[in-house]
XYZ file of C-alpha atoms in Angstrom:
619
model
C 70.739 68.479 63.491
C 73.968 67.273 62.264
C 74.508 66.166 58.349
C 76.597 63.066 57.994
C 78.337 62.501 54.399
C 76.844 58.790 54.022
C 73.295 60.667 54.179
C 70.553 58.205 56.130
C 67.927 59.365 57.989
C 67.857 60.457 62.177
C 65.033 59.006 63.224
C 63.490 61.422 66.038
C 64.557 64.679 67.717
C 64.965 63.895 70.965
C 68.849 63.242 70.583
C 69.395 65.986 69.316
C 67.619 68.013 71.475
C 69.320 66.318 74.399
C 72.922 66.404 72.763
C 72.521 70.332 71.965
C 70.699 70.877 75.846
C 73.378 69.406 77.668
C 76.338 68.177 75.796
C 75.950 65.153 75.632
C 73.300 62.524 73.894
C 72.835 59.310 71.832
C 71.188 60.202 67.921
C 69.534 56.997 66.138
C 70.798 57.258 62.614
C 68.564 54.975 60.220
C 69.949 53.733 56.503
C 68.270 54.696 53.530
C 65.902 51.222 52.059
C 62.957 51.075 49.936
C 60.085 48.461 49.963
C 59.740 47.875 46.050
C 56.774 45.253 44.415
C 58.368 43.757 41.696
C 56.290 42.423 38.292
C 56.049 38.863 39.757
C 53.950 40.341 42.858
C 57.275 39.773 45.116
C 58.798 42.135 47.255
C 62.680 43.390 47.642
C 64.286 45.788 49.466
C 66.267 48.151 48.441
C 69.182 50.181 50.595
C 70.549 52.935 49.126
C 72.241 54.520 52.341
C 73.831 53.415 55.454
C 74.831 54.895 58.550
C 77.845 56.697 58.698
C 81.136 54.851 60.018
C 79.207 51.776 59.181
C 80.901 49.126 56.621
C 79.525 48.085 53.513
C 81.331 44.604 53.741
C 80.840 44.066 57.296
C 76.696 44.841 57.321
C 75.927 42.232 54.673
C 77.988 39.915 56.243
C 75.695 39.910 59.501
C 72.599 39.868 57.269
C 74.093 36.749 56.303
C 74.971 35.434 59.360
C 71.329 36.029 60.886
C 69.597 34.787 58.253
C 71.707 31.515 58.590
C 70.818 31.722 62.712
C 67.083 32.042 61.536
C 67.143 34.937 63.551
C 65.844 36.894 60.533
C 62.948 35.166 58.603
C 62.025 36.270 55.525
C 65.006 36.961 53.114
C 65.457 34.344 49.924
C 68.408 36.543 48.165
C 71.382 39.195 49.518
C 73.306 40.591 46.501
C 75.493 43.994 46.485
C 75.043 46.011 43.305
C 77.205 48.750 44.222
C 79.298 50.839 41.440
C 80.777 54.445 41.260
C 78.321 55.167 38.238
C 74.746 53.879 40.292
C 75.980 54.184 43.855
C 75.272 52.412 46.823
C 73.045 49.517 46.008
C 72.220 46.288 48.275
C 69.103 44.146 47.255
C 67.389 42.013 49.642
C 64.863 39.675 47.918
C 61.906 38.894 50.324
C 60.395 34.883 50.358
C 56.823 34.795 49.029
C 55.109 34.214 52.173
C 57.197 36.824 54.213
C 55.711 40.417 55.126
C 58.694 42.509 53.532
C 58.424 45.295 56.330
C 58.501 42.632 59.295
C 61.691 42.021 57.571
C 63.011 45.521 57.231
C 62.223 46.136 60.779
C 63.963 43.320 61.706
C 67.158 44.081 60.332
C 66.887 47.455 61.901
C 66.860 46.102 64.789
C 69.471 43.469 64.158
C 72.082 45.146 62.306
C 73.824 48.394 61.488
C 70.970 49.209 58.750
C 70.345 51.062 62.355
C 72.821 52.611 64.434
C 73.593 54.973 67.050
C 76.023 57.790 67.020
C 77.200 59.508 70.077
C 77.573 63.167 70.347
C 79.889 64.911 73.164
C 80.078 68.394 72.478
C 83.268 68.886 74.196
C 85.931 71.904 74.053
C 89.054 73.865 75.605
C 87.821 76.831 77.588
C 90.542 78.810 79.051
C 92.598 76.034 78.486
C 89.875 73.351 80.603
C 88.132 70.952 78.456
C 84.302 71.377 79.258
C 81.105 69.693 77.808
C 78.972 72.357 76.680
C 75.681 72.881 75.500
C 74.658 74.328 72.019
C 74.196 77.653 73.969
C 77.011 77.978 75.872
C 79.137 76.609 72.329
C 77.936 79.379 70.199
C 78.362 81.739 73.477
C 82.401 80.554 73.466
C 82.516 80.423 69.652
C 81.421 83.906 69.079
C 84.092 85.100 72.010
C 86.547 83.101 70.421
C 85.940 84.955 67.119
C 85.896 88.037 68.604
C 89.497 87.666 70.077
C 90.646 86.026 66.983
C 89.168 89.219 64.881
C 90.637 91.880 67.355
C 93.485 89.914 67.574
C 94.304 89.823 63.959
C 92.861 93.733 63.427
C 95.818 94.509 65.590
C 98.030 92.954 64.453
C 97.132 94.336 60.641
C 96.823 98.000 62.017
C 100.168 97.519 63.339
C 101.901 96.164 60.030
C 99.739 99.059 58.299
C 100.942 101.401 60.468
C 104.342 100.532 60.137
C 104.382 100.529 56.643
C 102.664 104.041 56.660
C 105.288 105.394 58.877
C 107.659 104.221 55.858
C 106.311 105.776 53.151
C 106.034 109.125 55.015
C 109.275 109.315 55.330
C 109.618 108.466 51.368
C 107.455 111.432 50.869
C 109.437 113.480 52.689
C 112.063 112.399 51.103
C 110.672 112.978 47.794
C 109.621 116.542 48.369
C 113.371 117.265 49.274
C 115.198 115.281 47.122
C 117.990 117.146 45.760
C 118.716 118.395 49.487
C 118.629 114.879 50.740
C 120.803 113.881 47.789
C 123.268 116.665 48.417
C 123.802 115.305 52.362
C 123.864 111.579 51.561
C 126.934 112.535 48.646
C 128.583 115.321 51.476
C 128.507 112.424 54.099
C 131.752 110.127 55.015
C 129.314 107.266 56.008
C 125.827 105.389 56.705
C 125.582 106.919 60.363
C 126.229 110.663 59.793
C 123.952 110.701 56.512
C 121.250 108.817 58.930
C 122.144 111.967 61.974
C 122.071 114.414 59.563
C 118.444 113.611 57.362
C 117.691 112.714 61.299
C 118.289 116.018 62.524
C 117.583 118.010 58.988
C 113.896 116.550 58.312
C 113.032 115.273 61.632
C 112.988 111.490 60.735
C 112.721 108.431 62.536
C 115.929 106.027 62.473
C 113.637 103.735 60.345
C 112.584 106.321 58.291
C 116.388 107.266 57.896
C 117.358 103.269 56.889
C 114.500 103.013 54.366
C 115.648 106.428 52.721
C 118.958 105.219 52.440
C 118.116 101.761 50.965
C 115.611 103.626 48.495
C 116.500 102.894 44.945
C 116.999 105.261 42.403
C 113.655 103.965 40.280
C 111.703 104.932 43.289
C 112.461 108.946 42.195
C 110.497 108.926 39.009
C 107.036 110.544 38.886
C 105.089 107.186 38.555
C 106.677 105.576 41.573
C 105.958 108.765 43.442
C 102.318 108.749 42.923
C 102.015 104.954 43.742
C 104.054 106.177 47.271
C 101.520 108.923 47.284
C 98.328 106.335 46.474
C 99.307 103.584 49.069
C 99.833 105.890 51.965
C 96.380 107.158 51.087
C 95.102 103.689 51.270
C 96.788 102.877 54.327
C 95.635 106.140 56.116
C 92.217 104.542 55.208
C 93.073 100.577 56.591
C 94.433 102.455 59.909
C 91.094 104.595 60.426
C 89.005 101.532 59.656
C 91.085 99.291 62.170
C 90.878 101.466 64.733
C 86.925 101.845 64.213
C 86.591 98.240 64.476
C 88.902 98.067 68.006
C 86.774 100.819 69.200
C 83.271 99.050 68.175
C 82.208 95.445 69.607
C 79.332 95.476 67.038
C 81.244 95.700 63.900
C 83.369 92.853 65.197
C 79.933 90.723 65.507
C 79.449 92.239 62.180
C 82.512 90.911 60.746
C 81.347 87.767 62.089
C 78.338 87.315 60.407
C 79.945 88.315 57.145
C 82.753 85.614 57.339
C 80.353 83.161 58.311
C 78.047 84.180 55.106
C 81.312 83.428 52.831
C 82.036 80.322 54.609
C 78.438 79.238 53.550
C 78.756 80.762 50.027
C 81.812 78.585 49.924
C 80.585 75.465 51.334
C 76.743 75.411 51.017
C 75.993 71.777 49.643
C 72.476 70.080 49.809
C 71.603 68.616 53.329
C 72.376 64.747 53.017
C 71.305 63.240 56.263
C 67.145 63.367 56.525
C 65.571 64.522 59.789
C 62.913 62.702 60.930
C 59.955 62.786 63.790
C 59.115 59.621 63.845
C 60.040 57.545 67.104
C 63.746 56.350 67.040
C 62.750 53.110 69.500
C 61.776 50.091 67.684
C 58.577 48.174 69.449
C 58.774 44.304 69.833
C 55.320 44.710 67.594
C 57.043 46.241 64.784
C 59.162 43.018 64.938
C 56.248 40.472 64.611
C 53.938 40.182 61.085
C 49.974 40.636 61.607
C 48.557 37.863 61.344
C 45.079 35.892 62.246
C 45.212 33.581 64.878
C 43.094 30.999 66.560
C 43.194 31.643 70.135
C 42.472 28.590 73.072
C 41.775 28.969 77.077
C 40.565 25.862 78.447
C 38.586 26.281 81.417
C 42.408 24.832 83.312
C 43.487 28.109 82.516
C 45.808 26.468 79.588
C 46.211 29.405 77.036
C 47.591 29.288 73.406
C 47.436 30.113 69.620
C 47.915 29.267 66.450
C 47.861 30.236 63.185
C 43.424 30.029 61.339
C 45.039 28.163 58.461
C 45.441 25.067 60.722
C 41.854 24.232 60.755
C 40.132 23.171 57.360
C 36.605 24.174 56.813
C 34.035 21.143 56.803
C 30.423 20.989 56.079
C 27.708 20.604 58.536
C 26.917 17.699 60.912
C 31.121 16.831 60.498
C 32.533 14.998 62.826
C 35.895 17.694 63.333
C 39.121 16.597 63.983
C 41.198 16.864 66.824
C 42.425 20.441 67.898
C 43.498 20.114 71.740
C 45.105 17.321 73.996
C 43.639 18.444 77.884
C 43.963 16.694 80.896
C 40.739 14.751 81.943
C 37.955 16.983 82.987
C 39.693 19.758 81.420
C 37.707 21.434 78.005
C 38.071 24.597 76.136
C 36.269 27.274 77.408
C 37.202 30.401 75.260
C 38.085 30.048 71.473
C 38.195 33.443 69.298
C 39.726 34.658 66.291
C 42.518 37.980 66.672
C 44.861 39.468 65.405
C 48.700 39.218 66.695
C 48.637 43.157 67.315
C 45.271 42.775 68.768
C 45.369 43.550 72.471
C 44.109 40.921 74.853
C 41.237 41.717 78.070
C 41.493 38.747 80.256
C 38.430 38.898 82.725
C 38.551 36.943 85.924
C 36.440 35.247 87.949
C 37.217 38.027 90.746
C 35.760 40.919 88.835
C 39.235 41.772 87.601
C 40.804 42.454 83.813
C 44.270 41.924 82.629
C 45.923 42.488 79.413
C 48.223 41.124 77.102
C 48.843 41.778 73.443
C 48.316 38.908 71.004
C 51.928 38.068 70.209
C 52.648 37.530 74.136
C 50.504 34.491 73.734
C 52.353 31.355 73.426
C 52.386 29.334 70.093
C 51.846 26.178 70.157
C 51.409 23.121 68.200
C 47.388 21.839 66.777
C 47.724 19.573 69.209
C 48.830 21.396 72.263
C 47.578 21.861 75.946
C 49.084 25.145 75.783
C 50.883 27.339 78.946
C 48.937 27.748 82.189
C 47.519 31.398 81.840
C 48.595 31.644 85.768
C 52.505 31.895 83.978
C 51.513 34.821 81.776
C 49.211 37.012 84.390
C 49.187 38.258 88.013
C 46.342 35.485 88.669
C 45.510 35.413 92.646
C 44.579 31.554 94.931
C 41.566 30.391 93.311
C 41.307 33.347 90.114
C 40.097 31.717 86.903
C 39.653 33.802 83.403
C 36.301 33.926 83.103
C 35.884 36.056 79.452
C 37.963 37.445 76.971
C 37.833 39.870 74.371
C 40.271 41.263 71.093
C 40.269 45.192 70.738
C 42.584 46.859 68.813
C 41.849 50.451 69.914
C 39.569 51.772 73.161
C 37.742 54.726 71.993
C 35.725 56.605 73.762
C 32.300 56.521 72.025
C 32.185 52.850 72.889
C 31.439 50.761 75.827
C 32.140 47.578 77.131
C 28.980 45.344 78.587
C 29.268 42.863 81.250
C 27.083 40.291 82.031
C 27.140 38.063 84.908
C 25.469 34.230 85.525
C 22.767 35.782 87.886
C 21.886 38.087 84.706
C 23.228 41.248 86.375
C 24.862 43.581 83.623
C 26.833 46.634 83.612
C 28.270 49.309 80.723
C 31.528 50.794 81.432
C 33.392 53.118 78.816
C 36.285 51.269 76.909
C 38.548 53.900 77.552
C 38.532 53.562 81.213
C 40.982 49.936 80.019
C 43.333 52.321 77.929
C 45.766 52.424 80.702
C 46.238 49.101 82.546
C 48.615 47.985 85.894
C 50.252 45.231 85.333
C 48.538 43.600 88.781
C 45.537 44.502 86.449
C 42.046 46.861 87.208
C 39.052 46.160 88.884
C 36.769 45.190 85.642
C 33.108 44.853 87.759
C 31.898 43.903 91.576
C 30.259 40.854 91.983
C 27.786 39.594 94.649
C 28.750 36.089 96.312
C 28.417 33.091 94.056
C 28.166 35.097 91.232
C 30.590 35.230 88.099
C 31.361 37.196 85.201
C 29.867 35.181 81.684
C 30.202 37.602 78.923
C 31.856 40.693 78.034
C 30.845 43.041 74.819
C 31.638 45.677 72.780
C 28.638 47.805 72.486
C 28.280 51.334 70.705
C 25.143 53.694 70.982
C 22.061 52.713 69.906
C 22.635 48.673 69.948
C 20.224 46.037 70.800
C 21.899 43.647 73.538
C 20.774 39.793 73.710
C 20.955 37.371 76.582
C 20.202 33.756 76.687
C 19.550 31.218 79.280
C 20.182 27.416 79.714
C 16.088 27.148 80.110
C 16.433 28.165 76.111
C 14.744 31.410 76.431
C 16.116 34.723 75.236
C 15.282 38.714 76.224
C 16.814 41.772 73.893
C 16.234 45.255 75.109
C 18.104 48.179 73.803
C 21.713 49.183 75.708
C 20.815 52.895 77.036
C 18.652 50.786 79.534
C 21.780 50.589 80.952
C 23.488 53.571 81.972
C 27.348 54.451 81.800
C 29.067 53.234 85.384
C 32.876 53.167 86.443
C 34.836 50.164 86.694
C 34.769 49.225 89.902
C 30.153 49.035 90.215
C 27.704 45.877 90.243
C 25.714 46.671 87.529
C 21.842 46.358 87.666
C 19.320 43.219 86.283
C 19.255 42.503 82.586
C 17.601 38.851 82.902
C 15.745 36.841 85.241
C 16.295 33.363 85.099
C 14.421 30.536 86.247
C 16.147 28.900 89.643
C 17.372 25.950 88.237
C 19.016 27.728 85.129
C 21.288 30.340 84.590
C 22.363 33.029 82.235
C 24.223 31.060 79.513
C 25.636 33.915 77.240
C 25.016 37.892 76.053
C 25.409 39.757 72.618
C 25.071 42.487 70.907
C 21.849 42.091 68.280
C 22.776 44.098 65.139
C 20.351 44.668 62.606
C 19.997 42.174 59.487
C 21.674 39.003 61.882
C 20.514 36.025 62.964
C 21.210 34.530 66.684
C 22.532 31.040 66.421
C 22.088 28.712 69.436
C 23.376 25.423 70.252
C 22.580 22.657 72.846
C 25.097 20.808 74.888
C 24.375 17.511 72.251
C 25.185 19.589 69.173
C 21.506 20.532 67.837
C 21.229 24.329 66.838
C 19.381 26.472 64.847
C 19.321 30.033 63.653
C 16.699 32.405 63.900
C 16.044 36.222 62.623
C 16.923 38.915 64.898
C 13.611 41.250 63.731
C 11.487 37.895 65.600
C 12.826 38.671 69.341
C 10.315 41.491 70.715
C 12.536 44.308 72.269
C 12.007 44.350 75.878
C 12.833 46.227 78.997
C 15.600 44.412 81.204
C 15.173 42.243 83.614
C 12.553 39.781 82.438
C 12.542 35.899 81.565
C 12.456 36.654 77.811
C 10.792 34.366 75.351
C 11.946 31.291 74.148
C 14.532 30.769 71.405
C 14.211 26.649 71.038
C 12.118 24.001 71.749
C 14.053 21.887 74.573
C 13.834 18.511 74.457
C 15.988 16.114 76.746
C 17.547 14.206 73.762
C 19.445 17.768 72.673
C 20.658 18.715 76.130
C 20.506 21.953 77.702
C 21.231 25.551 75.369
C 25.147 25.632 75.728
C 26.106 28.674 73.773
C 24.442 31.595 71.710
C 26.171 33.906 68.804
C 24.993 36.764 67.053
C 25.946 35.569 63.462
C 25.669 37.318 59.525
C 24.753 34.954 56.361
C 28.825 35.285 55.209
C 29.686 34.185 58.587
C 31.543 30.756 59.599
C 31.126 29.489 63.456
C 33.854 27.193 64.994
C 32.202 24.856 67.767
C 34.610 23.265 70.131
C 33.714 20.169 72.297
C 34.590 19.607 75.750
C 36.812 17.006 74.661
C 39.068 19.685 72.239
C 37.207 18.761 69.154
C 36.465 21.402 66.829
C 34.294 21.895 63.507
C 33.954 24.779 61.441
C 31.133 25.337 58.786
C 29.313 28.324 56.870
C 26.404 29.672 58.622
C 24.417 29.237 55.495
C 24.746 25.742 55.606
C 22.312 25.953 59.379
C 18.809 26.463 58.314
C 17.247 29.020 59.596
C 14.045 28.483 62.160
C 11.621 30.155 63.911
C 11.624 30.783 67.573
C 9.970 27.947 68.641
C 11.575 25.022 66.594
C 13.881 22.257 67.679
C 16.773 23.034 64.729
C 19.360 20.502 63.431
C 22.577 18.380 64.001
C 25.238 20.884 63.518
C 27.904 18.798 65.244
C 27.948 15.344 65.781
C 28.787 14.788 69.557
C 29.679 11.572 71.540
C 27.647 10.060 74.034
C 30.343 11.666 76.675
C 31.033 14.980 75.280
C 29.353 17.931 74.953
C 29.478 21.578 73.117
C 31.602 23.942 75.034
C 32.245 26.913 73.264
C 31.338 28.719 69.966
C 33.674 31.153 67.396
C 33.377 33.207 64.695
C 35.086 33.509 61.670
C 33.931 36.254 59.781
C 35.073 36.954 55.861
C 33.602 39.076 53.119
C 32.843 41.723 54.627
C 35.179 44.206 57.362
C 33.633 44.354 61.213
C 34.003 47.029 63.491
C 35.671 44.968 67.183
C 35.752 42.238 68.920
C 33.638 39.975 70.611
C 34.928 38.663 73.975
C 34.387 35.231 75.064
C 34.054 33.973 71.791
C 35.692 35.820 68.531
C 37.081 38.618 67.590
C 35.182 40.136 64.615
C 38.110 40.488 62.148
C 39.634 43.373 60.635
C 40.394 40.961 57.472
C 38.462 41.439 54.172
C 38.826 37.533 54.530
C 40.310 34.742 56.146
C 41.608 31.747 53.919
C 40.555 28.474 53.719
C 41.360 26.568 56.845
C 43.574 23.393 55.645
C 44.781 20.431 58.179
């Protein structure tokens, strides 16, 4: 690839391989900039090498200028430390809250830190200009040398030859000297000297002149054997000029040997860095990782905002309020992601679209949101029905469906990989039925279900076998007929389930006291139900570091440690976790999990974080 003097780096090779296949093509050259930690814990960056053909002056004037549009976040400080004795040198100090390589991608793609140089390999052949490949360039080149090389070897053969024919004649000359002497002295003038050596030695008319002109030093002994030595070398020039006339491959030779000295001459340490990596910045790469708090109400209202905006409060609080809905409008989805996490919207049709976390729209604490039927291809009368966070889809992992009539299904995640943007059949369903819960599960996981009757059945997942996408499933719980399937989860070992009735009373109870059963049964029961505490209205698989968020049906939420629920039998009634008005009731369930890293997501509820920790929530 090509070296430019200013150095940077060319980020990927397909420019160059499509500027040296056809001609013509676009090459992303990169600056040179360093992420440095400085003693204080702060970042800076550091840019040691720009583009070529970019200015100095110019680039930190737009840094300026879009960090005074707010169209780069991030940057406290701009100062130019340039000098002849250090180099180029432009510090960027990054703000203490502000992810410094957010900020160095921005100003990639913002400014000239990035730019593009455009190569047209264009060039006269037989007088035509012509665009020409790296082949067919070297092809021309080399012919071009080769005419150049016989061209000149001509034109040196001739000018040796000529000046061989010269001394000849001085040699002849020499070996008759007192005869030539004697008829230059007898002669009246120029011409009849010249007619008579002419016709006496057999000499050309040049040969003659150059006699004539000789001086009088050139007929000592040393001048006679330099005559003598430079003919000889000539005689050698001629034979070698004519050898390379006669052979194409010691004119290629000559080639490569002129080129070798050209290198020898020139050969300085390449500058500009190649690189593989992709040339095309992603929107992503634009966009800091961060948690987020993620809200669908069961409108279809979607939104996020950052986990800080919540402060954590101790059991039995009363929350505070988190969402402004319409009337008979309530959260029905609330889960913790990541911004680069990729969002599986699950309808009530059996269908799954996806979005990554960023697309979501930010909005204030207070909120609605933006109808979800703005952001997907959502059909008459299609609802989201779950959700889950997943940052990869491998394929050693499966995703488990459950539906209200307790029909469940296990589908390989990375059969969701690739996605249409009208979305993918996600699971069949029969009529009345509707998707309730979608999991992650891996091999060799218990699953859980729960009904509203407060009863719950866990049987191990290879009871279900692997189906496509587009399948029904087969029976993982039978409910009674005036309940329904209320939730599903996977039960991993050392966890407690944590249920919660529509008033606010819940409980948590050890995993090892639910009896693994086939699928398909009633289960046993999980809580004593009682009419004052309402029916079950949500289930979680929870760990003793764990903190749930519980949402309301009128938007309030309440987040508190799991250790702070006590933690019951089977067949207790549990405690006031949230206190609930007389006209609300629990909707949905989160979890935000800290101290310790989890392995996905859980849909419908919260994503299992890839965070060591999460911070304390603050108003």
């Amino acid at each position: 690839g090509p070296d430019f003097p200013t150095g940077g780096i060319i980020m990927g090779r397909s420019g160059i391989r499509a500027a040296y296949a056809t001609g013509r093509g676009k090459i992303t050259l990169r600056g040179r900039a360093e992420i440095i930690e400085k003693k204080n814990g702060r970042y800076e960056i550091l840019i040691s090498e720009i583009p070529y053909m970019v200015n100095k002056t110019r680039l930190i004037e737009s840094i300026a200028d879009l960090v005074k549009d707010k169209r780069i976040e991030g940057i406290s400080d701009l100062n130019d430390e340039s000098s002849s004795r250090t180099g180029m040198k432009i510090v960027i100090e990054i703000k203490k809250d502000a992810n410094p390589q957010v900020v160095l991608n921005q100003l990639y793609r913002f400014t000239q830190l990035q730019d593009t140089v455009g190569v047209i390999m264009l060039a006269l052949v037989d007088g035509v200009p012509r665009v020409l490949s790296l082949k067919e360039t070297l092809h021309y080149y080399i012919a071009h040398q080769e005419d150049v090389i016989v061209r000149r070897t001509r034109y040196e053969l001739s000018k040796a030859e000529e000046r061989a024919h010269i001394l000849e004649g001085y040699v002849v000359a020499l070996d008759h000297i007192d005869e030539v002497i004697s008829i230059i002295r007898s002669s009246q003038t120029d011409k009849e000297a010249a007619a008579r050596l002419t016709e006496r030695f057999g000499l050309t008319d040049k040969q003659t002149t150059a006699i004539l002109e000789m001086r009088l030093r050139r007929l000592t002994g040393l001048e006679r054997e330099k005559i003598q030595s430079e003919l000889e070398e000539l005689r050698e020039k001629i034979a070698y000029y004519n050898r390379v006339l006669s052979d194409p491959q010691l004119v290629r030779d000559i080639i490569k040997e002129e080129l070798q000295e050209i290198k020898k001459k020139f050969d300085t340490p390449r500058r500009t860095q190649l690189s593989d990596a992709a040339k095309d910045l992603d929107v992503e790469d634009l966009i800091a990782e961060e948690s987020m708090v993620v809200t669908v109400t069961k409108a279809g209202y979607v939104k996020r905002l950052p986990v800080a905006t919540y402060r954590q409060q101790k059991r039995g609080g009363k929350g505070m309020q988190a969402v402004n809905l319409k009337d008979n409008d309530y959260v029905e989805h609330l889960f913790v992601a990541s911004t680069h996490s990729f969002m599986l919207f699950f309808s009530t049709k059996g269908k799954v679209y996806r979005l990554k976390g960023y697309e979501l729209p930010e909005a204030s604490r207070h909120a609605r949101g933006t109808a979800i039927v703005n952001l997907l291809p959502l059909e008459k009368g299609e609802t989201i029905s779950a959700v889950i966070a997943t940052k990869d889809f491998p394929t050693d992992e499966y995703l488990m469906f459950a539906t209200e009539h307790g029909m469940v299904k296990k589908t390989s995640m990375e059969q969701y990989d690739r996605m249409r943007r009208d979305g993918l059949i996600a699971i069949n369903l029969k009529d009345g039925d509707r998707l309730i819960s979608v999991r992650r599960v891996a091999q060799g996981e218990n699953v859980i279900m729960a009904s509203s009757a407060g009863k719950a059945i866990m049987w191990p997942e290879d009871e279900v076998r692997a189906m496509g996408r587009g399948t029904m499933g087969v029976r993982g719980m039978n409910a009674p007929a005036d309940a329904k399937v209320l939730g599903m989860e996977i039960a991993r070992p050392e966890t407690d389930l944590f249920v919660i009735t529509e008033k606010g009373y819940g409980k948590r109870t050890l995993i090892s006291e639910y009896p693994s059963h086939h699928r398909g049964g009633q289960g046993v029961f999980t809580i004593t139900m009682t009419e004052k505490k309402g029916l079950l209205a949500a289930m979680k698989i929870v760990g003793a570091d764990d903190e749930i968020m519980i949402m309301s049906e009128e938007g309030v939420v309440v987040r508190t440690p799991v250790e702070g629920i006590s933690e019951l039998g089977r067949s207790t009634q549990g405690v006031r976790v949230m206190n609930v008005a007389e006209d609300d009731r629990v909707t949905a369930v989160a979890i935000a999990a800290h101290g310790k890293k989890k392995r996905g997501a859980n849909a419908d509820g919260a994503e299992e974080l890839d965070e060591s920790s999460i911070d304390e929530m603050e108003e």
